[in-house]
Amino acid sequence: LIPVMFWLMRRLFGRSAAWLTAWLLALAPFLVRYSQEARMYGLLALLGAVATYLLIRALDEQGWWLWLAYALTIVAGLYTDYYVFFIVASHWLYVGFVSLRPRLSWTRLRRAILAPRWLGANALALLLFLPWLPTAYHQLRTIQGADWIGSVNADTIPVTMSQFLNYSFFQPLQWPGSQ
């Protein structure tokens, strides 16, 4: 993940931003935690970063092999975790944003979103994911009653941020006499 994000940040923002990103990723407690577990989160982060890097390059260079690599990376991500749909959605927003950058034009936006290679890469990813859709539907339907995710309350955001930033659980303040 660190080298891929270094290349991505160097391409987008320059060498200084790339080095800062690499250091922050190397020291991020959340990423260190998931790099030590045999779960999908580390792979998910890597595939998301690779897909984003490939998208940036494909938009700049328009090589068909970059679009193919992008589609295959997205499919690998979808088979890893369904949250890759959020990455794909952000890529669609990015393509729309990039197409509107020089000047606001619905024609430019439509042309970018309907570009054959962009649509082809997304169609290929969807086509390669289709065999898994019945299984995904079954998994998503049966997880509705899962009790491993607590209900959202006032402590949800502080606890989550505490876990991301220092790999510990935030302990809410207890007022004297309260339980």
Tab-separated table of N, CA and C in Angstrom:
chain	number	residue	atom	x	y	z
A	1	LEU	N	0.821	-1.199	0.000
A	1	LEU	CA	0.000	0.000	0.000
A	1	LEU	C	0.859	1.255	0.000
A	2	ILE	N	1.919	1.247	0.775
A	2	ILE	CA	2.752	2.453	0.890
A	2	ILE	C	3.381	2.840	-0.445
A	3	PRO	N	4.012	1.911	-1.187
A	3	PRO	CA	4.571	2.323	-2.479
A	3	PRO	C	3.508	2.787	-3.474
A	4	VAL	N	2.361	2.114	-3.504
A	4	VAL	CA	1.309	2.508	-4.443
A	4	VAL	C	0.814	3.919	-4.118
A	5	MET	N	0.589	4.190	-2.845
A	5	MET	CA	0.132	5.529	-2.465
A	5	MET	C	1.225	6.569	-2.712
A	6	PHE	N	2.484	6.183	-2.555
A	6	PHE	CA	3.581	7.095	-2.874
A	6	PHE	C	3.520	7.480	-4.354
A	7	TRP	N	3.372	6.485	-5.237
A	7	TRP	CA	3.309	6.761	-6.688
A	7	TRP	C	2.092	7.610	-7.025
A	8	LEU	N	0.966	7.292	-6.406
A	8	LEU	CA	-0.263	8.041	-6.680
A	8	LEU	C	-0.129	9.500	-6.248
A	9	MET	N	0.363	9.714	-5.046
A	9	MET	CA	0.504	11.085	-4.543
A	9	MET	C	1.568	11.860	-5.318
A	10	ARG	N	2.646	11.172	-5.716
A	10	ARG	CA	3.668	11.849	-6.512
A	10	ARG	C	3.098	12.285	-7.853
A	11	ARG	N	2.289	11.437	-8.448
A	11	ARG	CA	1.675	11.767	-9.737
A	11	ARG	C	0.699	12.930	-9.595
A	12	LEU	N	-0.064	12.960	-8.509
A	12	LEU	CA	-1.092	13.985	-8.337
A	12	LEU	C	-0.574	15.281	-7.723
A	13	PHE	N	0.312	15.178	-6.712
A	13	PHE	CA	0.661	16.355	-5.929
A	13	PHE	C	2.151	16.639	-5.785
A	14	GLY	N	3.004	15.752	-6.275
A	14	GLY	CA	4.434	15.999	-6.196
A	14	GLY	C	5.137	15.143	-5.164
A	15	ARG	N	6.459	15.254	-5.168
A	15	ARG	CA	7.313	14.399	-4.342
A	15	ARG	C	7.147	14.637	-2.834
A	16	SER	N	7.016	15.870	-2.416
A	16	SER	CA	6.877	16.153	-0.983
A	16	SER	C	5.602	15.531	-0.422
A	17	ALA	N	4.504	15.689	-1.144
A	17	ALA	CA	3.239	15.089	-0.701
A	17	ALA	C	3.338	13.571	-0.687
A	18	ALA	N	4.066	13.009	-1.632
A	18	ALA	CA	4.230	11.555	-1.693
A	18	ALA	C	4.985	11.042	-0.469
A	19	TRP	N	6.074	11.732	-0.096
A	19	TRP	CA	6.838	11.306	1.080
A	19	TRP	C	6.024	11.475	2.359
A	20	LEU	N	5.295	12.545	2.473
A	20	LEU	CA	4.449	12.754	3.653
A	20	LEU	C	3.402	11.647	3.745
A	21	THR	N	2.778	11.324	2.629
A	21	THR	CA	1.785	10.247	2.608
A	21	THR	C	2.402	8.922	3.020
A	22	ALA	N	3.578	8.615	2.497
A	22	ALA	CA	4.240	7.350	2.832
A	22	ALA	C	4.521	7.263	4.330
A	23	TRP	N	5.020	8.332	4.917
A	23	TRP	CA	5.302	8.336	6.354
A	23	TRP	C	4.023	8.204	7.172
A	24	LEU	N	2.996	8.929	6.780
A	24	LEU	CA	1.730	8.846	7.528
A	24	LEU	C	1.126	7.442	7.440
A	25	LEU	N	1.198	6.832	6.273
A	25	LEU	CA	0.679	5.471	6.127
A	25	LEU	C	1.499	4.464	6.930
A	26	ALA	N	2.803	4.630	6.912
A	26	ALA	CA	3.668	3.692	7.636
A	26	ALA	C	3.436	3.751	9.136
A	27	LEU	N	3.030	4.905	9.625
A	27	LEU	CA	2.858	5.077	11.071
A	27	LEU	C	1.399	5.062	11.519
A	28	ALA	N	0.468	4.943	10.614
A	28	ALA	CA	-0.959	4.981	10.956
A	28	ALA	C	-1.345	3.744	11.768
A	29	PRO	N	-1.775	3.928	12.997
A	29	PRO	CA	-2.130	2.773	13.840
A	29	PRO	C	-3.190	1.867	13.215
A	30	PHE	N	-4.162	2.456	12.568
A	30	PHE	CA	-5.227	1.677	11.944
A	30	PHE	C	-4.662	0.736	10.886
A	31	LEU	N	-3.751	1.242	10.042
A	31	LEU	CA	-3.169	0.406	8.995
A	31	LEU	C	-2.183	-0.608	9.560
A	32	VAL	N	-1.448	-0.221	10.589
A	32	VAL	CA	-0.527	-1.166	11.229
A	32	VAL	C	-1.326	-2.319	11.831
A	33	ARG	N	-2.440	-1.976	12.460
A	33	ARG	CA	-3.285	-3.015	13.057
A	33	ARG	C	-3.749	-4.014	12.002
A	34	TYR	N	-4.302	-3.505	10.912
A	34	TYR	CA	-4.852	-4.408	9.908
A	34	TYR	C	-3.780	-5.076	9.052
A	35	SER	N	-2.559	-4.586	9.084
A	35	SER	CA	-1.488	-5.275	8.369
A	35	SER	C	-1.067	-6.535	9.114
A	36	GLN	N	-1.429	-6.632	10.384
A	36	GLN	CA	-1.041	-7.773	11.206
A	36	GLN	C	-2.145	-8.815	11.334
A	37	GLU	N	-3.287	-8.570	10.704
A	37	GLU	CA	-4.395	-9.507	10.775
A	37	GLU	C	-4.569	-10.206	9.438
A	38	ALA	N	-5.005	-11.444	9.498
A	38	ALA	CA	-5.281	-12.195	8.268
A	38	ALA	C	-6.735	-11.939	7.866
A	39	ARG	N	-7.020	-10.673	7.554
A	39	ARG	CA	-8.364	-10.290	7.133
A	39	ARG	C	-8.240	-9.504	5.837
A	40	MET	N	-9.362	-9.098	5.306
A	40	MET	CA	-9.370	-8.503	3.980
A	40	MET	C	-9.061	-7.014	3.961
A	41	TYR	N	-8.963	-6.364	5.100
A	41	TYR	CA	-8.856	-4.908	5.115
A	41	TYR	C	-7.572	-4.381	4.482
A	42	GLY	N	-6.466	-5.017	4.738
A	42	GLY	CA	-5.211	-4.591	4.115
A	42	GLY	C	-5.248	-4.758	2.601
A	43	LEU	N	-5.766	-5.901	2.156
A	43	LEU	CA	-5.892	-6.142	0.716
A	43	LEU	C	-6.874	-5.161	0.094
A	44	LEU	N	-7.950	-4.868	0.805
A	44	LEU	CA	-8.941	-3.908	0.315
A	44	LEU	C	-8.321	-2.529	0.112
A	45	ALA	N	-7.529	-2.075	1.070
A	45	ALA	CA	-6.852	-0.780	0.941
A	45	ALA	C	-5.887	-0.786	-0.241
A	46	LEU	N	-5.137	-1.864	-0.393
A	46	LEU	CA	-4.198	-1.966	-1.505
A	46	LEU	C	-4.922	-1.952	-2.847
A	47	LEU	N	-5.962	-2.755	-2.990
A	47	LEU	CA	-6.686	-2.809	-4.264
A	47	LEU	C	-7.366	-1.479	-4.580
A	48	GLY	N	-7.882	-0.812	-3.552
A	48	GLY	CA	-8.483	0.510	-3.772
A	48	GLY	C	-7.455	1.519	-4.247
A	49	ALA	N	-6.266	1.476	-3.665
A	49	ALA	CA	-5.203	2.396	-4.071
A	49	ALA	C	-4.708	2.077	-5.482
A	50	VAL	N	-4.546	0.787	-5.790
A	50	VAL	CA	-4.102	0.396	-7.133
A	50	VAL	C	-5.146	0.804	-8.169
A	51	ALA	N	-6.419	0.578	-7.880
A	51	ALA	CA	-7.481	0.954	-8.823
A	51	ALA	C	-7.491	2.461	-9.055
A	52	THR	N	-7.310	3.231	-8.004
A	52	THR	CA	-7.287	4.687	-8.147
A	52	THR	C	-6.074	5.120	-8.967
A	53	TYR	N	-4.924	4.538	-8.702
A	53	TYR	CA	-3.721	4.849	-9.481
A	53	TYR	C	-3.925	4.509	-10.960
A	54	LEU	N	-4.490	3.340	-11.220
A	54	LEU	CA	-4.733	2.940	-12.605
A	54	LEU	C	-5.741	3.858	-13.285
A	55	LEU	N	-6.755	4.296	-12.554
A	55	LEU	CA	-7.737	5.216	-13.122
A	55	LEU	C	-7.075	6.533	-13.518
A	56	ILE	N	-6.253	7.086	-12.635
A	56	ILE	CA	-5.567	8.350	-12.926
A	56	ILE	C	-4.690	8.190	-14.172
A	57	ARG	N	-3.937	7.106	-14.231
A	57	ARG	CA	-3.082	6.872	-15.402
A	57	ARG	C	-3.903	6.650	-16.663
A	58	ALA	N	-4.981	5.877	-16.559
A	58	ALA	CA	-5.803	5.592	-17.738
A	58	ALA	C	-6.454	6.860	-18.271
A	59	LEU	N	-6.876	7.748	-17.396
A	59	LEU	CA	-7.469	9.003	-17.850
A	59	LEU	C	-6.433	9.874	-18.560
A	60	ASP	N	-5.195	9.822	-18.088
A	60	ASP	CA	-4.131	10.621	-18.707
A	60	ASP	C	-3.614	10.006	-20.004
A	61	GLU	N	-3.391	8.699	-19.979
A	61	GLU	CA	-2.702	8.045	-21.092
A	61	GLU	C	-3.629	7.337	-22.075
A	62	GLN	N	-4.826	6.963	-21.636
A	62	GLN	CA	-5.833	6.298	-22.474
A	62	GLN	C	-5.379	4.970	-23.068
A	63	GLY	N	-4.439	4.305	-22.445
A	63	GLY	CA	-4.018	2.987	-22.931
A	63	GLY	C	-5.064	1.935	-22.587
A	64	TRP	N	-5.398	1.089	-23.556
A	64	TRP	CA	-6.431	0.081	-23.304
A	64	TRP	C	-6.010	-0.867	-22.194
A	65	TRP	N	-4.730	-1.178	-22.077
A	65	TRP	CA	-4.268	-2.108	-21.047
A	65	TRP	C	-4.453	-1.517	-19.645
A	66	LEU	N	-4.393	-0.186	-19.520
A	66	LEU	CA	-4.642	0.442	-18.222
A	66	LEU	C	-6.110	0.281	-17.823
A	67	TRP	N	-7.004	0.423	-18.811
A	67	TRP	CA	-8.432	0.233	-18.520
A	67	TRP	C	-8.724	-1.216	-18.163
A	68	LEU	N	-8.062	-2.152	-18.833
A	68	LEU	CA	-8.237	-3.563	-18.513
A	68	LEU	C	-7.720	-3.854	-17.102
A	69	ALA	N	-6.543	-3.339	-16.777
A	69	ALA	CA	-5.984	-3.529	-15.435
A	69	ALA	C	-6.899	-2.904	-14.379
A	70	TYR	N	-7.469	-1.735	-14.699
A	70	TYR	CA	-8.410	-1.084	-13.778
A	70	TYR	C	-9.618	-1.993	-13.531
A	71	ALA	N	-10.203	-2.523	-14.598
A	71	ALA	CA	-11.377	-3.391	-14.457
A	71	ALA	C	-11.048	-4.633	-13.627
A	72	LEU	N	-9.911	-5.256	-13.892
A	72	LEU	CA	-9.530	-6.461	-13.154
A	72	LEU	C	-9.249	-6.159	-11.685
A	73	THR	N	-8.684	-4.996	-11.414
A	73	THR	CA	-8.427	-4.605	-10.025
A	73	THR	C	-9.735	-4.358	-9.290
A	74	ILE	N	-10.682	-3.711	-9.956
A	74	ILE	CA	-11.997	-3.483	-9.347
A	74	ILE	C	-12.687	-4.816	-9.055
A	75	VAL	N	-12.615	-5.753	-9.991
A	75	VAL	CA	-13.228	-7.065	-9.768
A	75	VAL	C	-12.570	-7.769	-8.589
A	76	ALA	N	-11.249	-7.733	-8.535
A	76	ALA	CA	-10.553	-8.344	-7.396
A	76	ALA	C	-10.999	-7.681	-6.097
A	77	GLY	N	-11.172	-6.367	-6.123
A	77	GLY	CA	-11.658	-5.665	-4.941
A	77	GLY	C	-13.068	-6.069	-4.568
A	78	LEU	N	-13.944	-6.213	-5.551
A	78	LEU	CA	-15.325	-6.610	-5.269
A	78	LEU	C	-15.395	-8.011	-4.681
A	79	TYR	N	-14.541	-8.901	-5.160
A	79	TYR	CA	-14.504	-10.245	-4.587
A	79	TYR	C	-13.870	-10.243	-3.193
A	80	THR	N	-13.122	-9.197	-2.877
A	80	THR	CA	-12.508	-9.086	-1.556
A	80	THR	C	-13.493	-8.533	-0.537
A	81	ASP	N	-14.197	-7.462	-0.908
A	81	ASP	CA	-15.145	-6.828	0.013
A	81	ASP	C	-16.102	-5.965	-0.801
A	82	TYR	N	-17.354	-5.994	-0.419
A	82	TYR	CA	-18.371	-5.252	-1.160
A	82	TYR	C	-18.223	-3.741	-1.017
A	83	TYR	N	-17.470	-3.274	-0.064
A	83	TYR	CA	-17.272	-1.831	0.112
A	83	TYR	C	-16.539	-1.198	-1.068
A	84	VAL	N	-15.982	-2.004	-1.943
A	84	VAL	CA	-15.345	-1.466	-3.146
A	84	VAL	C	-16.366	-0.718	-4.000
A	85	PHE	N	-17.647	-1.023	-3.831
A	85	PHE	CA	-18.674	-0.252	-4.545
A	85	PHE	C	-18.561	1.230	-4.207
A	86	PHE	N	-18.172	1.565	-2.980
A	86	PHE	CA	-17.985	2.968	-2.609
A	86	PHE	C	-16.783	3.572	-3.335
A	87	ILE	N	-15.740	2.779	-3.530
A	87	ILE	CA	-14.580	3.252	-4.282
A	87	ILE	C	-14.976	3.489	-5.734
A	88	VAL	N	-15.734	2.565	-6.304
A	88	VAL	CA	-16.198	2.729	-7.687
A	88	VAL	C	-17.059	3.986	-7.802
A	89	ALA	N	-17.941	4.199	-6.845
A	89	ALA	CA	-18.780	5.405	-6.868
A	89	ALA	C	-17.924	6.668	-6.796
A	90	SER	N	-16.886	6.650	-5.970
A	90	SER	CA	-16.004	7.821	-5.893
A	90	SER	C	-15.233	8.006	-7.203
A	91	HIS	N	-14.912	6.922	-7.882
A	91	HIS	CA	-14.246	7.033	-9.186
A	91	HIS	C	-15.181	7.655	-10.218
A	92	TRP	N	-16.450	7.293	-10.195
A	92	TRP	CA	-17.418	7.914	-11.100
A	92	TRP	C	-17.510	9.413	-10.826
A	93	LEU	N	-17.539	9.777	-9.537
A	93	LEU	CA	-17.575	11.201	-9.190
A	93	LEU	C	-16.308	11.909	-9.662
A	94	TYR	N	-15.165	11.245	-9.505
A	94	TYR	CA	-13.902	11.836	-9.940
A	94	TYR	C	-13.881	12.049	-11.452
A	95	VAL	N	-14.317	11.056	-12.208
A	95	VAL	CA	-14.353	11.198	-13.665
A	95	VAL	C	-15.255	12.371	-14.043
A	96	GLY	N	-16.386	12.495	-13.376
A	96	GLY	CA	-17.266	13.631	-13.634
A	96	GLY	C	-16.615	14.948	-13.270
A	97	PHE	N	-15.939	14.993	-12.131
A	97	PHE	CA	-15.266	16.209	-11.676
A	97	PHE	C	-14.157	16.617	-12.639
A	98	VAL	N	-13.348	15.658	-13.055
A	98	VAL	CA	-12.246	15.951	-13.962
A	98	VAL	C	-12.771	16.474	-15.295
A	99	SER	N	-13.882	15.922	-15.747
A	99	SER	CA	-14.423	16.372	-17.032
A	99	SER	C	-14.970	17.796	-16.951
A	100	LEU	N	-15.359	18.246	-15.762
A	100	LEU	CA	-15.910	19.590	-15.609
A	100	LEU	C	-14.858	20.620	-15.219
A	101	ARG	N	-13.655	20.198	-14.945
A	101	ARG	CA	-12.619	21.090	-14.424
A	101	ARG	C	-12.341	22.310	-15.293
A	102	PRO	N	-12.052	22.169	-16.577
A	102	PRO	CA	-11.709	23.371	-17.344
A	102	PRO	C	-12.868	24.364	-17.434
A	103	ARG	N	-14.057	23.856	-17.687
A	103	ARG	CA	-15.233	24.731	-17.707
A	103	ARG	C	-16.465	23.853	-17.528
A	104	LEU	N	-17.467	24.425	-16.938
A	104	LEU	CA	-18.693	23.699	-16.661
A	104	LEU	C	-19.463	23.465	-17.949
A	105	SER	N	-19.652	22.192	-18.305
A	105	SER	CA	-20.363	21.864	-19.528
A	105	SER	C	-20.978	20.474	-19.386
A	106	TRP	N	-22.277	20.388	-19.543
A	106	TRP	CA	-22.953	19.092	-19.461
A	106	TRP	C	-22.527	18.187	-20.608
A	107	THR	N	-22.185	18.767	-21.733
A	107	THR	CA	-21.724	17.975	-22.874
A	107	THR	C	-20.404	17.288	-22.539
A	108	ARG	N	-19.489	18.035	-21.933
A	108	ARG	CA	-18.197	17.456	-21.524
A	108	ARG	C	-18.402	16.356	-20.487
A	109	LEU	N	-19.312	16.591	-19.538
A	109	LEU	CA	-19.585	15.584	-18.517
A	109	LEU	C	-20.158	14.323	-19.159
A	110	ARG	N	-21.126	14.471	-20.020
A	110	ARG	CA	-21.744	13.331	-20.689
A	110	ARG	C	-20.706	12.575	-21.525
A	111	ARG	N	-19.845	13.302	-22.215
A	111	ARG	CA	-18.813	12.670	-23.037
A	111	ARG	C	-17.832	11.873	-22.167
A	112	ALA	N	-17.462	12.407	-21.009
A	112	ALA	CA	-16.525	11.707	-20.120
A	112	ALA	C	-17.165	10.457	-19.526
A	113	ILE	N	-18.401	10.598	-19.042
A	113	ILE	CA	-19.074	9.473	-18.405
A	113	ILE	C	-19.404	8.379	-19.427
A	114	LEU	N	-19.677	8.761	-20.649
A	114	LEU	CA	-20.036	7.791	-21.687
A	114	LEU	C	-18.857	7.387	-22.573
A	115	ALA	N	-17.644	7.744	-22.164
A	115	ALA	CA	-16.453	7.368	-22.942
A	115	ALA	C	-16.388	5.842	-23.047
A	116	PRO	N	-16.158	5.320	-24.247
A	116	PRO	CA	-16.193	3.866	-24.445
A	116	PRO	C	-15.245	3.080	-23.537
A	117	ARG	N	-14.032	3.565	-23.337
A	117	ARG	CA	-13.089	2.801	-22.505
A	117	ARG	C	-13.496	2.828	-21.037
A	118	TRP	N	-14.002	3.951	-20.560
A	118	TRP	CA	-14.472	4.067	-19.174
A	118	TRP	C	-15.673	3.145	-18.965
A	119	LEU	N	-16.654	3.230	-19.841
A	119	LEU	CA	-17.826	2.362	-19.727
A	119	LEU	C	-17.448	0.901	-19.919
A	120	GLY	N	-16.533	0.636	-20.853
A	120	GLY	CA	-16.099	-0.736	-21.095
A	120	GLY	C	-15.427	-1.353	-19.877
A	121	ALA	N	-14.574	-0.574	-19.209
A	121	ALA	CA	-13.899	-1.081	-18.008
A	121	ALA	C	-14.910	-1.395	-16.913
A	122	ASN	N	-15.882	-0.513	-16.731
A	122	ASN	CA	-16.906	-0.740	-15.709
A	122	ASN	C	-17.815	-1.913	-16.085
A	123	ALA	N	-18.147	-2.020	-17.359
A	123	ALA	CA	-18.984	-3.138	-17.812
A	123	ALA	C	-18.254	-4.466	-17.641
A	124	LEU	N	-16.966	-4.486	-17.956
A	124	LEU	CA	-16.184	-5.710	-17.779
A	124	LEU	C	-16.129	-6.103	-16.307
A	125	ALA	N	-15.902	-5.139	-15.435
A	125	ALA	CA	-15.870	-5.431	-14.000
A	125	ALA	C	-17.210	-6.003	-13.540
A	126	LEU	N	-18.293	-5.396	-13.981
A	126	LEU	CA	-19.620	-5.888	-13.601
A	126	LEU	C	-19.862	-7.283	-14.163
A	127	LEU	N	-19.482	-7.500	-15.405
A	127	LEU	CA	-19.667	-8.806	-16.040
A	127	LEU	C	-18.897	-9.900	-15.288
A	128	LEU	N	-17.666	-9.597	-14.890
A	128	LEU	CA	-16.862	-10.584	-14.166
A	128	LEU	C	-17.352	-10.803	-12.738
A	129	PHE	N	-18.120	-9.840	-12.207
A	129	PHE	CA	-18.663	-9.986	-10.856
A	129	PHE	C	-20.042	-10.654	-10.854
A	130	LEU	N	-20.707	-10.679	-11.993
A	130	LEU	CA	-22.058	-11.243	-12.078
A	130	LEU	C	-22.205	-12.651	-11.491
A	131	PRO	N	-21.264	-13.573	-11.715
A	131	PRO	CA	-21.446	-14.914	-11.143
A	131	PRO	C	-21.549	-14.912	-9.612
A	132	TRP	N	-21.026	-13.891	-8.966
A	132	TRP	CA	-21.031	-13.839	-7.510
A	132	TRP	C	-22.285	-13.160	-6.957
A	133	LEU	N	-23.075	-12.505	-7.799
A	133	LEU	CA	-24.235	-11.751	-7.314
A	133	LEU	C	-25.224	-12.586	-6.497
A	134	PRO	N	-25.568	-13.823	-6.880
A	134	PRO	CA	-26.475	-14.591	-6.016
A	134	PRO	C	-25.905	-14.824	-4.611
A	135	THR	N	-24.619	-15.101	-4.539
A	135	THR	CA	-23.982	-15.291	-3.236
A	135	THR	C	-23.968	-13.986	-2.444
A	136	ALA	N	-23.650	-12.893	-3.122
A	136	ALA	CA	-23.644	-11.587	-2.452
A	136	ALA	C	-25.032	-11.252	-1.920
A	137	TYR	N	-26.050	-11.507	-2.719
A	137	TYR	CA	-27.424	-11.251	-2.281
A	137	TYR	C	-27.746	-12.071	-1.037
A	138	HIS	N	-27.388	-13.339	-1.054
A	138	HIS	CA	-27.645	-14.207	0.106
A	138	HIS	C	-26.899	-13.698	1.343
A	139	GLN	N	-25.643	-13.331	1.175
A	139	GLN	CA	-24.865	-12.842	2.321
A	139	GLN	C	-25.453	-11.558	2.884
A	140	LEU	N	-25.796	-10.635	2.012
A	140	LEU	CA	-26.342	-9.356	2.480
A	140	LEU	C	-27.717	-9.527	3.105
A	141	ARG	N	-28.499	-10.482	2.612
A	141	ARG	CA	-29.821	-10.720	3.178
A	141	ARG	C	-29.739	-11.352	4.565
A	142	THR	N	-28.794	-12.262	4.771
A	142	THR	CA	-28.709	-12.965	6.051
A	142	THR	C	-27.977	-12.163	7.125
A	143	ILE	N	-27.272	-11.108	6.753
A	143	ILE	CA	-26.536	-10.327	7.748
A	143	ILE	C	-27.425	-9.276	8.419
A	144	GLN	N	-28.649	-9.122	7.953
A	144	GLN	CA	-29.538	-8.084	8.484
A	144	GLN	C	-29.666	-8.148	10.004
A	145	GLY	N	-29.707	-9.319	10.570
A	145	GLY	CA	-29.897	-9.440	12.014
A	145	GLY	C	-28.606	-9.555	12.790
A	146	ALA	N	-27.496	-9.203	12.207
A	146	ALA	CA	-26.202	-9.362	12.884
A	146	ALA	C	-26.135	-8.474	14.121
A	147	ASP	N	-25.652	-9.031	15.191
A	147	ASP	CA	-25.548	-8.255	16.430
A	147	ASP	C	-24.119	-7.850	16.751
A	148	TRP	N	-23.201	-8.058	15.822
A	148	TRP	CA	-21.805	-7.705	16.079
A	148	TRP	C	-21.538	-6.234	15.841
A	149	ILE	N	-22.485	-5.522	15.261
A	149	ILE	CA	-22.346	-4.086	15.083
A	149	ILE	C	-23.272	-3.425	16.092
A	150	GLY	N	-22.704	-2.665	16.997
A	150	GLY	CA	-23.507	-1.998	18.005
A	150	GLY	C	-24.343	-0.878	17.410
A	151	SER	N	-25.323	-0.457	18.146
A	151	SER	CA	-26.167	0.638	17.675
A	151	SER	C	-25.390	1.952	17.759
A	152	VAL	N	-25.744	2.878	16.896
A	152	VAL	CA	-25.080	4.177	16.847
A	152	VAL	C	-25.589	5.027	18.012
A	153	ASN	N	-24.633	5.653	18.716
A	153	ASN	CA	-25.000	6.543	19.816
A	153	ASN	C	-23.993	7.689	19.867
A	154	ALA	N	-24.018	8.469	20.922
A	154	ALA	CA	-23.157	9.651	21.036
A	154	ALA	C	-21.672	9.286	21.091
A	155	ASP	N	-21.341	8.067	21.492
A	155	ASP	CA	-19.946	7.658	21.610
A	155	ASP	C	-19.384	7.048	20.328
A	156	THR	N	-20.204	6.807	19.334
A	156	THR	CA	-19.766	6.102	18.124
A	156	THR	C	-18.614	6.817	17.423
A	157	ILE	N	-18.761	8.107	17.159
A	157	ILE	CA	-17.705	8.836	16.441
A	157	ILE	C	-16.431	8.950	17.273
A	158	PRO	N	-16.482	9.368	18.556
A	158	PRO	CA	-15.219	9.424	19.322
A	158	PRO	C	-14.526	8.060	19.447
A	159	VAL	N	-15.293	7.003	19.657
A	159	VAL	CA	-14.694	5.673	19.783
A	159	VAL	C	-14.042	5.259	18.467
A	160	THR	N	-14.724	5.479	17.360
A	160	THR	CA	-14.180	5.122	16.048
A	160	THR	C	-12.910	5.914	15.750
A	161	MET	N	-12.934	7.210	15.971
A	161	MET	CA	-11.749	8.037	15.716
A	161	MET	C	-10.593	7.632	16.629
A	162	SER	N	-10.887	7.300	17.864
A	162	SER	CA	-9.853	6.855	18.784
A	162	SER	C	-9.196	5.568	18.282
A	163	GLN	N	-10.004	4.651	17.766
A	163	GLN	CA	-9.444	3.413	17.229
A	163	GLN	C	-8.598	3.688	15.992
A	164	PHE	N	-9.031	4.587	15.133
A	164	PHE	CA	-8.272	4.912	13.925
A	164	PHE	C	-6.943	5.575	14.259
A	165	LEU	N	-6.949	6.483	15.233
A	165	LEU	CA	-5.779	7.319	15.479
A	165	LEU	C	-4.756	6.718	16.431
A	166	ASN	N	-5.211	5.965	17.427
A	166	ASN	CA	-4.216	5.459	18.371
A	166	ASN	C	-4.442	4.009	18.786
A	167	TYR	N	-5.275	3.302	18.050
A	167	TYR	CA	-5.470	1.877	18.268
A	167	TYR	C	-5.888	1.565	19.697
A	168	SER	N	-6.725	2.412	20.236
A	168	SER	CA	-7.256	2.148	21.563
A	168	SER	C	-8.717	2.548	21.584
A	169	PHE	N	-9.394	2.198	22.636
A	169	PHE	CA	-10.801	2.530	22.760
A	169	PHE	C	-10.972	3.777	23.609
A	170	PHE	N	-11.721	4.705	23.088
A	170	PHE	CA	-12.048	5.928	23.792
A	170	PHE	C	-12.978	5.585	24.948
A	171	GLN	N	-12.658	6.082	26.110
A	171	GLN	CA	-13.514	5.876	27.264
A	171	GLN	C	-14.275	7.168	27.540
A	172	PRO	N	-15.594	7.151	27.343
A	172	PRO	CA	-16.341	8.371	27.592
A	172	PRO	C	-16.237	8.802	29.048
A	173	LEU	N	-16.329	10.096	29.266
A	173	LEU	CA	-16.256	10.632	30.622
A	173	LEU	C	-17.445	10.156	31.434
A	174	GLN	N	-17.173	9.770	32.640
A	174	GLN	CA	-18.232	9.353	33.547
A	174	GLN	C	-18.398	10.427	34.609
A	175	TRP	N	-19.567	10.971	34.682
A	175	TRP	CA	-19.852	11.979	35.696
A	175	TRP	C	-20.019	11.317	37.050
A	176	PRO	N	-19.621	11.978	38.120
A	176	PRO	CA	-19.795	11.382	39.453
A	176	PRO	C	-21.254	10.999	39.683
A	177	GLY	N	-21.459	9.790	40.147
A	177	GLY	CA	-22.807	9.326	40.441
A	177	GLY	C	-23.522	8.717	39.239
A	178	SER	N	-22.923	8.802	38.039
A	178	SER	CA	-23.591	8.205	36.865
A	178	SER	C	-22.989	6.839	36.586
A	179	GLN	N	-23.747	5.996	35.912
A	179	GLN	CA	-23.255	4.657	35.622
A	179	GLN	C	-23.309	4.378	34.172
